[in-house]
PDB file of C-alpha atoms in Angstrom:
ATOM      1  CA  MET A   1     -35.541   2.812  12.471  1.00  0.00           C
ATOM      2  CA  LYS A   2     -33.410   5.157  10.364  1.00  0.00           C
ATOM      3  CA  LYS A   3     -32.850   5.032   7.169  1.00  0.00           C
ATOM      4  CA  THR A   4     -28.932   4.175   5.986  1.00  0.00           C
ATOM      5  CA  PRO A   5     -28.116   7.551   3.163  1.00  0.00           C
ATOM      6  CA  SER A   6     -27.039   6.217  -0.588  1.00  0.00           C
ATOM      7  CA  PRO A   7     -23.182   6.379  -1.195  1.00  0.00           C
ATOM      8  CA  PRO A   8     -22.727   9.359  -2.906  1.00  0.00           C
ATOM      9  CA  ILE A   9     -22.826   9.142  -6.856  1.00  0.00           C
ATOM     10  CA  ILE A  10     -19.514  10.529  -7.330  1.00  0.00           C
ATOM     11  CA  ALA A  11     -17.703   8.597  -4.750  1.00  0.00           C
ATOM     12  CA  LEU A  12     -19.538   5.908  -6.331  1.00  0.00           C
ATOM     13  CA  PHE A  13     -18.360   6.647 -10.256  1.00  0.00           C
ATOM     14  CA  LEU A  14     -14.705   7.176  -9.479  1.00  0.00           C
ATOM     15  CA  LEU A  15     -13.965   3.327  -6.868  1.00  0.00           C
ATOM     16  CA  ARG A  16     -15.992   1.880 -10.429  1.00  0.00           C
ATOM     17  CA  LEU A  17     -13.423   4.105 -12.843  1.00  0.00           C
ATOM     18  CA  THR A  18      -9.972   3.242 -10.690  1.00  0.00           C
ATOM     19  CA  LEU A  19     -10.892  -0.463  -8.971  1.00  0.00           C
ATOM     20  CA  PRO A  20     -10.342  -3.552 -11.261  1.00  0.00           C
ATOM     21  CA  ASP A  21     -13.606  -4.839 -12.188  1.00  0.00           C
ATOM     22  CA  ASP A  22     -13.210  -8.505 -10.236  1.00  0.00           C
ATOM     23  CA  VAL A  23     -12.912  -6.124  -6.794  1.00  0.00           C
ATOM     24  CA  ASN A  24     -15.312  -3.164  -7.242  1.00  0.00           C
ATOM     25  CA  GLU A  25     -18.774  -4.074  -6.468  1.00  0.00           C
ATOM     26  CA  SER A  26     -17.249  -6.009  -3.470  1.00  0.00           C
ATOM     27  CA  VAL A  27     -15.348  -2.784  -1.954  1.00  0.00           C
ATOM     28  CA  ILE A  28     -18.475  -0.929  -3.153  1.00  0.00           C
ATOM     29  CA  GLY A  29     -20.323  -3.090  -0.704  1.00  0.00           C
ATOM     30  CA  ASP A  30     -17.271  -2.994   2.421  1.00  0.00           C
ATOM     31  CA  LEU A  31     -18.253   0.460   2.205  1.00  0.00           C
ATOM     32  CA  GLU A  32     -21.952   0.428   2.429  1.00  0.00           C
ATOM     33  CA  GLU A  33     -21.741  -2.176   5.406  1.00  0.00           C
ATOM     34  CA  GLU A  34     -19.303  -0.195   7.668  1.00  0.00           C
ATOM     35  CA  MET A  35     -21.425   2.870   5.999  1.00  0.00           C
ATOM     36  CA  ALA A  36     -24.951   1.109   7.763  1.00  0.00           C
ATOM     37  CA  ALA A  37     -23.370   0.643  10.947  1.00  0.00           C
ATOM     38  CA  LEU A  38     -22.971   4.714  10.790  1.00  0.00           C
ATOM     39  CA  THR A  39     -26.581   4.831  11.238  1.00  0.00           C
ATOM     40  CA  GLY A  40     -26.996   7.894  13.793  1.00  0.00           C
ATOM     41  CA  ARG A  41     -25.051   9.929  12.960  1.00  0.00           C
ATOM     42  CA  ASN A  42     -25.829  12.539  10.693  1.00  0.00           C
ATOM     43  CA  SER A  43     -26.657  12.071   7.290  1.00  0.00           C
ATOM     44  CA  LEU A  44     -24.175  14.158   5.561  1.00  0.00           C
ATOM     45  CA  ARG A  45     -20.944  13.249   8.062  1.00  0.00           C
ATOM     46  CA  VAL A  46     -21.884   9.557   6.984  1.00  0.00           C
ATOM     47  CA  ARG A  47     -21.788  10.213   3.143  1.00  0.00           C
ATOM     48  CA  LEU A  48     -18.568  12.730   3.841  1.00  0.00           C
ATOM     49  CA  TRP A  49     -17.453   9.769   5.346  1.00  0.00           C
ATOM     50  CA  PHE A  50     -18.053   6.642   1.860  1.00  0.00           C
ATOM     51  CA  PHE A  51     -16.694   9.740   0.043  1.00  0.00           C
ATOM     52  CA  ARG A  52     -13.596  10.059   1.567  1.00  0.00           C
ATOM     53  CA  HIS A  53     -12.799   6.351   1.883  1.00  0.00           C
ATOM     54  CA  ALA A  54     -13.360   6.488  -1.960  1.00  0.00           C
ATOM     55  CA  ILE A  55     -10.954   8.928  -2.349  1.00  0.00           C
ATOM     56  CA  VAL A  56      -8.280   6.961  -0.216  1.00  0.00           C
ATOM     57  CA  ILE A  57      -8.956   3.463  -1.451  1.00  0.00           C
ATOM     58  CA  SER A  58      -8.975   4.873  -5.231  1.00  0.00           C
ATOM     59  CA  GLY A  59      -5.252   6.825  -4.400  1.00  0.00           C
ATOM     60  CA  HIS A  60      -4.483   3.095  -3.212  1.00  0.00           C
ATOM     61  CA  TYR A  61      -5.687   1.835  -6.565  1.00  0.00           C
ATOM     62  CA  LEU A  62      -4.098   4.542  -8.689  1.00  0.00           C
ATOM     63  CA  VAL A  63      -0.456   4.763  -6.739  1.00  0.00           C
ATOM     64  CA  ASP A  64      -0.096   1.017  -6.925  1.00  0.00           C
ATOM     65  CA  ARG A  65      -1.258   0.993 -10.782  1.00  0.00           C
ATOM     66  CA  CYS A  66       1.935   3.644 -11.631  1.00  0.00           C
ATOM     67  CA  ALA A  67       4.132   2.128  -9.233  1.00  0.00           C
ATOM     68  CA  ARG A  68       4.562  -0.858 -10.567  1.00  0.00           C
ATOM     69  CA  ARG A  69       4.241   0.049 -14.409  1.00  0.00           C
ATOM     70  CA  ILE A  70       7.545   2.378 -13.013  1.00  0.00           C
ATOM     71  CA  LEU A  71       9.292  -0.797 -11.858  1.00  0.00           C
ATOM     72  CA  ARG A  72       8.589  -2.613 -14.768  1.00  0.00           C
ATOM     73  CA  ARG A  73       9.966  -0.091 -17.114  1.00  0.00           C
ATOM     74  CA  SER A  74      12.555  -0.066 -15.034  1.00  0.00           C
ATOM     75  CA  VAL A  75      13.004  -3.204 -14.152  1.00  0.00           C
ATOM     76  CA  SER A  76      12.796  -4.420 -17.844  1.00  0.00           C
ATOM     77  CA  SER A  77      16.021  -1.772 -18.751  1.00  0.00           C
ATOM     78  CA  LEU A  78      18.229  -2.812 -16.319  1.00  0.00           C
ATOM     79  CA  GLN A  79      17.828  -6.896 -17.648  1.00  0.00           C
ATOM     80  CA  GLY A  80      19.099  -5.656 -20.544  1.00  0.00           C
ATOM     81  CA  ALA A  81      22.072  -3.853 -18.859  1.00  0.00           C
ATOM     82  CA  GLY A  82      22.518  -6.755 -16.379  1.00  0.00           C
ATOM     83  CA  ARG A  83      22.694  -8.957 -19.317  1.00  0.00           C
ATOM     84  CA  GLU A  84      25.259  -6.522 -21.177  1.00  0.00           C
ATOM     85  CA  CYS A  85      27.617  -6.776 -17.811  1.00  0.00           C
ATOM     86  CA  SER A  86      27.500 -10.533 -17.432  1.00  0.00           C
ATOM     87  CA  VAL A  87      28.559 -10.840 -20.915  1.00  0.00           C
ATOM     88  CA  SER A  88      30.962  -8.146 -20.728  1.00  0.00           C
ATOM     89  CA  HIS A  89      31.985  -9.181 -16.591  1.00  0.00           C
ATOM     90  CA  THR A  90      35.081 -11.051 -17.468  1.00  0.00           C
ATOM     91  CA  GLU A  91      36.426 -11.107 -13.563  1.00  0.00           C
ATOM     92  CA  ASN A  92      32.705 -12.789 -12.325  1.00  0.00           C
ATOM     93  CA  ARG A  93      31.486 -15.658 -15.097  1.00  0.00           C
ATOM     94  CA  LYS A  94      28.332 -15.763 -12.566  1.00  0.00           C
ATOM     95  CA  GLY A  95      27.260 -12.217 -14.102  1.00  0.00           C
ATOM     96  CA  VAL A  96      27.029 -10.852 -10.662  1.00  0.00           C
ATOM     97  CA  GLY A  97      28.073  -6.791 -11.576  1.00  0.00           C
ATOM     98  CA  SER A  98      26.432  -4.207  -9.824  1.00  0.00           C
ATOM     99  CA  MET A  99      23.776  -3.550 -12.412  1.00  0.00           C
ATOM    100  CA  SER A 100      22.504  -7.105 -12.592  1.00  0.00           C
ATOM    101  CA  SER A 101      22.486  -7.089  -8.855  1.00  0.00           C
ATOM    102  CA  LEU A 102      20.650  -4.029  -9.004  1.00  0.00           C
ATOM    103  CA  TRP A 103      18.303  -5.914 -11.276  1.00  0.00           C
ATOM    104  CA  GLN A 104      17.791  -8.672  -8.607  1.00  0.00           C
ATOM    105  CA  ASP A 105      17.183  -6.617  -5.957  1.00  0.00           C
ATOM    106  CA  LEU A 106      14.067  -4.503  -8.267  1.00  0.00           C
ATOM    107  CA  ARG A 107      13.255  -7.717  -9.189  1.00  0.00           C
ATOM    108  CA  TYR A 108      13.053  -9.326  -5.552  1.00  0.00           C
ATOM    109  CA  ALA A 109      11.518  -6.049  -4.158  1.00  0.00           C
ATOM    110  CA  THR A 110       8.258  -5.614  -7.197  1.00  0.00           C
ATOM    111  CA  GLY A 111       7.758  -9.864  -7.350  1.00  0.00           C
ATOM    112  CA  CYS A 112       8.626  -8.846 -11.108  1.00  0.00           C
ATOM    113  CA  GLY A 113       9.957 -10.603 -14.160  1.00  0.00           C
ATOM    114  CA  SER A 114      11.180 -14.895 -13.802  1.00  0.00           C
TER     115      SER A 114
ATOM    116  CA  MET B   1      14.378 -26.142   1.988  1.00  0.00           C
ATOM    117  CA  GLY B   2      14.960 -23.186  -1.908  1.00  0.00           C
ATOM    118  CA  ARG B   3      13.055 -20.187  -0.713  1.00  0.00           C
ATOM    119  CA  THR B   4      12.569 -18.344  -3.970  1.00  0.00           C
ATOM    120  CA  GLU B   5      11.958 -14.451  -4.030  1.00  0.00           C
ATOM    121  CA  LYS B   6       8.108 -14.916  -4.260  1.00  0.00           C
ATOM    122  CA  ASP B   7       8.029 -16.756  -0.615  1.00  0.00           C
ATOM    123  CA  SER B   8       9.140 -13.424   1.522  1.00  0.00           C
ATOM    124  CA  LEU B   9       6.844 -11.448   2.888  1.00  0.00           C
ATOM    125  CA  GLY B  10       6.195  -8.113   3.876  1.00  0.00           C
ATOM    126  CA  GLU B  11       5.352  -7.445   7.939  1.00  0.00           C
ATOM    127  CA  PHE B  12       2.097  -6.372   6.666  1.00  0.00           C
ATOM    128  CA  GLU B  13       1.034  -8.871   4.357  1.00  0.00           C
ATOM    129  CA  GLN B  14       1.982 -10.853   6.858  1.00  0.00           C
ATOM    130  CA  MET B  15      -0.138  -9.640   9.277  1.00  0.00           C
ATOM    131  CA  VAL B  16      -3.127  -9.329   6.087  1.00  0.00           C
ATOM    132  CA  LEU B  17      -1.918 -13.268   5.868  1.00  0.00           C
ATOM    133  CA  LEU B  18      -2.337 -14.143   9.558  1.00  0.00           C
ATOM    134  CA  ALA B  19      -5.846 -12.322  10.070  1.00  0.00           C
ATOM    135  CA  ALA B  20      -7.372 -14.405   7.157  1.00  0.00           C
ATOM    136  CA  LEU B  21      -6.770 -17.594   8.595  1.00  0.00           C
ATOM    137  CA  ARG B  22      -7.560 -16.737  12.449  1.00  0.00           C
ATOM    138  CA  LEU B  23     -11.397 -15.326  11.053  1.00  0.00           C
ATOM    139  CA  SER B  24     -10.682 -18.712   8.465  1.00  0.00           C
ATOM    140  CA  ASP B  25     -15.191 -18.261   7.450  1.00  0.00           C
ATOM    141  CA  GLU B  26     -15.462 -14.932   8.012  1.00  0.00           C
ATOM    142  CA  ALA B  27     -12.915 -13.062   6.393  1.00  0.00           C
ATOM    143  CA  TYR B  28     -13.205 -10.368   4.292  1.00  0.00           C
ATOM    144  CA  ALA B  29     -11.372  -7.268   4.154  1.00  0.00           C
ATOM    145  CA  VAL B  30     -13.712  -6.220   6.660  1.00  0.00           C
ATOM    146  CA  THR B  31     -13.101  -7.926   9.136  1.00  0.00           C
ATOM    147  CA  ILE B  32      -9.243  -8.930   8.051  1.00  0.00           C
ATOM    148  CA  ARG B  33      -8.999  -4.630   9.071  1.00  0.00           C
ATOM    149  CA  ARG B  34     -10.746  -4.619  12.111  1.00  0.00           C
ATOM    150  CA  GLU B  35      -8.805  -7.988  13.670  1.00  0.00           C
ATOM    151  CA  ILE B  36      -5.315  -6.465  13.110  1.00  0.00           C
ATOM    152  CA  GLU B  37      -6.478  -2.919  14.307  1.00  0.00           C
ATOM    153  CA  ARG B  38      -7.912  -5.373  16.917  1.00  0.00           C
ATOM    154  CA  ARG B  39      -4.744  -7.087  18.272  1.00  0.00           C
ATOM    155  CA  THR B  40      -1.989  -4.714  16.942  1.00  0.00           C
ATOM    156  CA  GLY B  41      -4.036  -1.015  18.141  1.00  0.00           C
ATOM    157  CA  ARG B  42      -2.818  -0.375  14.480  1.00  0.00           C
ATOM    158  CA  SER B  43      -4.967   1.887  12.318  1.00  0.00           C
ATOM    159  CA  VAL B  44      -4.858   0.043   9.336  1.00  0.00           C
ATOM    160  CA  SER B  45      -6.416   2.246   6.033  1.00  0.00           C
ATOM    161  CA  ARG B  46      -8.543   0.233   3.970  1.00  0.00           C
ATOM    162  CA  GLY B  47      -7.014   1.405   0.799  1.00  0.00           C
ATOM    163  CA  ALA B  48      -4.060  -1.161   2.027  1.00  0.00           C
ATOM    164  CA  VAL B  49      -5.725  -3.893   2.906  1.00  0.00           C
ATOM    165  CA  TYR B  50      -7.564  -4.344  -0.141  1.00  0.00           C
ATOM    166  CA  ILE B  51      -4.326  -3.454  -2.362  1.00  0.00           C
ATOM    167  CA  THR B  52      -2.502  -6.595  -0.296  1.00  0.00           C
ATOM    168  CA  LEU B  53      -5.190  -8.729  -0.354  1.00  0.00           C
ATOM    169  CA  ASP B  54      -4.505  -8.370  -4.325  1.00  0.00           C
ATOM    170  CA  ARG B  55      -0.951  -8.471  -4.329  1.00  0.00           C
ATOM    171  CA  LEU B  56      -1.680 -11.552  -2.345  1.00  0.00           C
ATOM    172  CA  GLU B  57      -3.860 -13.211  -4.220  1.00  0.00           C
ATOM    173  CA  LYS B  58      -1.756 -12.049  -7.490  1.00  0.00           C
ATOM    174  CA  LYS B  59       0.971 -14.645  -5.812  1.00  0.00           C
ATOM    175  CA  GLY B  60      -1.318 -17.477  -5.216  1.00  0.00           C
ATOM    176  CA  TYR B  61      -1.806 -16.876  -1.271  1.00  0.00           C
ATOM    177  CA  LEU B  62      -5.146 -16.557  -1.147  1.00  0.00           C
ATOM    178  CA  LYS B  63      -7.989 -17.514  -2.642  1.00  0.00           C
ATOM    179  CA  SER B  64     -11.192 -15.242  -2.876  1.00  0.00           C
ATOM    180  CA  TYR B  65     -14.775 -16.209  -3.534  1.00  0.00           C
ATOM    181  CA  LEU B  66     -18.263 -14.161  -3.764  1.00  0.00           C
ATOM    182  CA  ALA B  67     -21.209 -14.897  -1.234  1.00  0.00           C
ATOM    183  CA  ASN B  68     -23.351 -12.844   1.333  1.00  0.00           C
ATOM    184  CA  SER B  69     -24.838 -10.295  -0.191  1.00  0.00           C
ATOM    185  CA  THR B  70     -27.285  -8.624   1.595  1.00  0.00           C
ATOM    186  CA  ALA B  71     -29.611  -5.606   1.767  1.00  0.00           C
ATOM    187  CA  GLU B  72     -27.385  -3.193   3.772  1.00  0.00           C
ATOM    188  CA  ARG B  73     -24.418  -3.774   1.165  1.00  0.00           C
ATOM    189  CA  GLY B  74     -26.636  -2.668  -1.763  1.00  0.00           C
ATOM    190  CA  GLY B  75     -26.858  -5.844  -2.568  1.00  0.00           C
ATOM    191  CA  ARG B  76     -23.165  -6.083  -3.733  1.00  0.00           C
ATOM    192  CA  ALA B  77     -21.386  -9.532  -2.709  1.00  0.00           C
ATOM    193  CA  LYS B  78     -18.611 -10.012  -0.146  1.00  0.00           C
ATOM    194  CA  ARG B  79     -14.630 -10.971  -1.351  1.00  0.00           C
ATOM    195  CA  TYR B  80     -13.854 -13.663   1.044  1.00  0.00           C
ATOM    196  CA  TYR B  81     -10.113 -14.580   0.992  1.00  0.00           C
ATOM    197  CA  GLN B  82      -8.576 -18.116   2.230  1.00  0.00           C
ATOM    198  CA  VAL B  83      -5.281 -18.879   2.545  1.00  0.00           C
ATOM    199  CA  ASN B  84      -3.654 -21.319   0.067  1.00  0.00           C
ATOM    200  CA  PRO B  85      -1.400 -23.987   1.735  1.00  0.00           C
ATOM    201  CA  VAL B  86       1.160 -21.715  -0.429  1.00  0.00           C
ATOM    202  CA  GLY B  87       0.522 -19.034   1.482  1.00  0.00           C
ATOM    203  CA  GLU B  88       0.153 -21.007   4.695  1.00  0.00           C
ATOM    204  CA  ALA B  89       3.815 -22.306   4.020  1.00  0.00           C
ATOM    205  CA  ALA B  90       5.350 -18.855   2.996  1.00  0.00           C
ATOM    206  CA  LEU B  91       4.052 -17.689   6.562  1.00  0.00           C
ATOM    207  CA  LYS B  92       5.768 -20.814   8.078  1.00  0.00           C
ATOM    208  CA  ASP B  93       9.338 -19.500   6.425  1.00  0.00           C
ATOM    209  CA  SER B  94       8.621 -16.041   7.131  1.00  0.00           C
ATOM    210  CA  TRP B  95       8.142 -17.112  10.759  1.00  0.00           C
ATOM    211  CA  SER B  96      11.061 -19.215  10.898  1.00  0.00           C
ATOM    212  CA  ALA B  97      13.673 -16.934   9.005  1.00  0.00           C
ATOM    213  CA  MET B  98      12.387 -13.962  12.072  1.00  0.00           C
ATOM    214  CA  ARG B  99      12.873 -16.782  15.210  1.00  0.00           C
ATOM    215  CA  LYS B 100      16.605 -17.047  13.757  1.00  0.00           C
ATOM    216  CA  MET B 101      16.744 -13.479  13.473  1.00  0.00           C
ATOM    217  CA  TRP B 102      15.348 -13.133  16.913  1.00  0.00           C
ATOM    218  CA  GLU B 103      17.792 -15.861  18.630  1.00  0.00           C
ATOM    219  CA  GLY B 104      19.178 -14.488  21.461  1.00  0.00           C
ATOM    220  CA  LEU B 105      17.789 -11.386  21.584  1.00  0.00           C
ATOM    221  CA  GLU B 106      14.686 -12.243  23.707  1.00  0.00           C
ATOM    222  CA  PRO B 107      16.132 -10.363  26.765  1.00  0.00           C
ATOM    223  CA  LEU B 108      15.730  -7.035  24.038  1.00  0.00           C
ATOM    224  CA  VAL B 109      11.964  -8.150  23.961  1.00  0.00           C
ATOM    225  CA  ARG B 110      11.645  -8.798  28.019  1.00  0.00           C
ATOM    226  CA  LYS B 111      12.761  -5.507  28.626  1.00  0.00           C
ATOM    227  CA  VAL B 112      10.364  -3.707  25.720  1.00  0.00           C
TER     228      VAL B 112
END
């Protein structure tokens, strides 16, 4: 019976570095499980498969983290601008000016804020 | 019925929740991704599945638990997911909203 090759150490390091602590071991386990199902293929190709997916998964987490950080900062600054607009906008007493509605749209899109 | 912004689900979020609901006790990232690919015929990124599962869990629509560590997984446990009642309610809301949008346009679907 062909032995499953072990995952590349750099790929494991990358996953542990980029993924949250509560999920990285289960994600690595999932990849190992799928890698074991590839037995029969060339060992190098299997390890490359693991490495490629480790990069893709790490990339997703990094992009998601950065995007959320940027959007949270945008939402907080628009929140402040929205409040200013609602105070100064005399026609609309409910404070739904263009900046306020943009802030609401961003908040809806990101699930940030209250 | 008071819908909040939190109840609105994106298309992929709905797919992930529905796959988790369908798979029941066997719902973890690997099986969820395979179920979506099998049913939709679309290729699904592993990273997208993980990110979406995390996001849905943070929203309170899913709960997860670790179980079944095996030798083929290097002794690492699987993270299983279960849809919460809040998640089921969000799915029903989304289904209801889409059904209302589709009302009267069914012949369009039949043409496809």
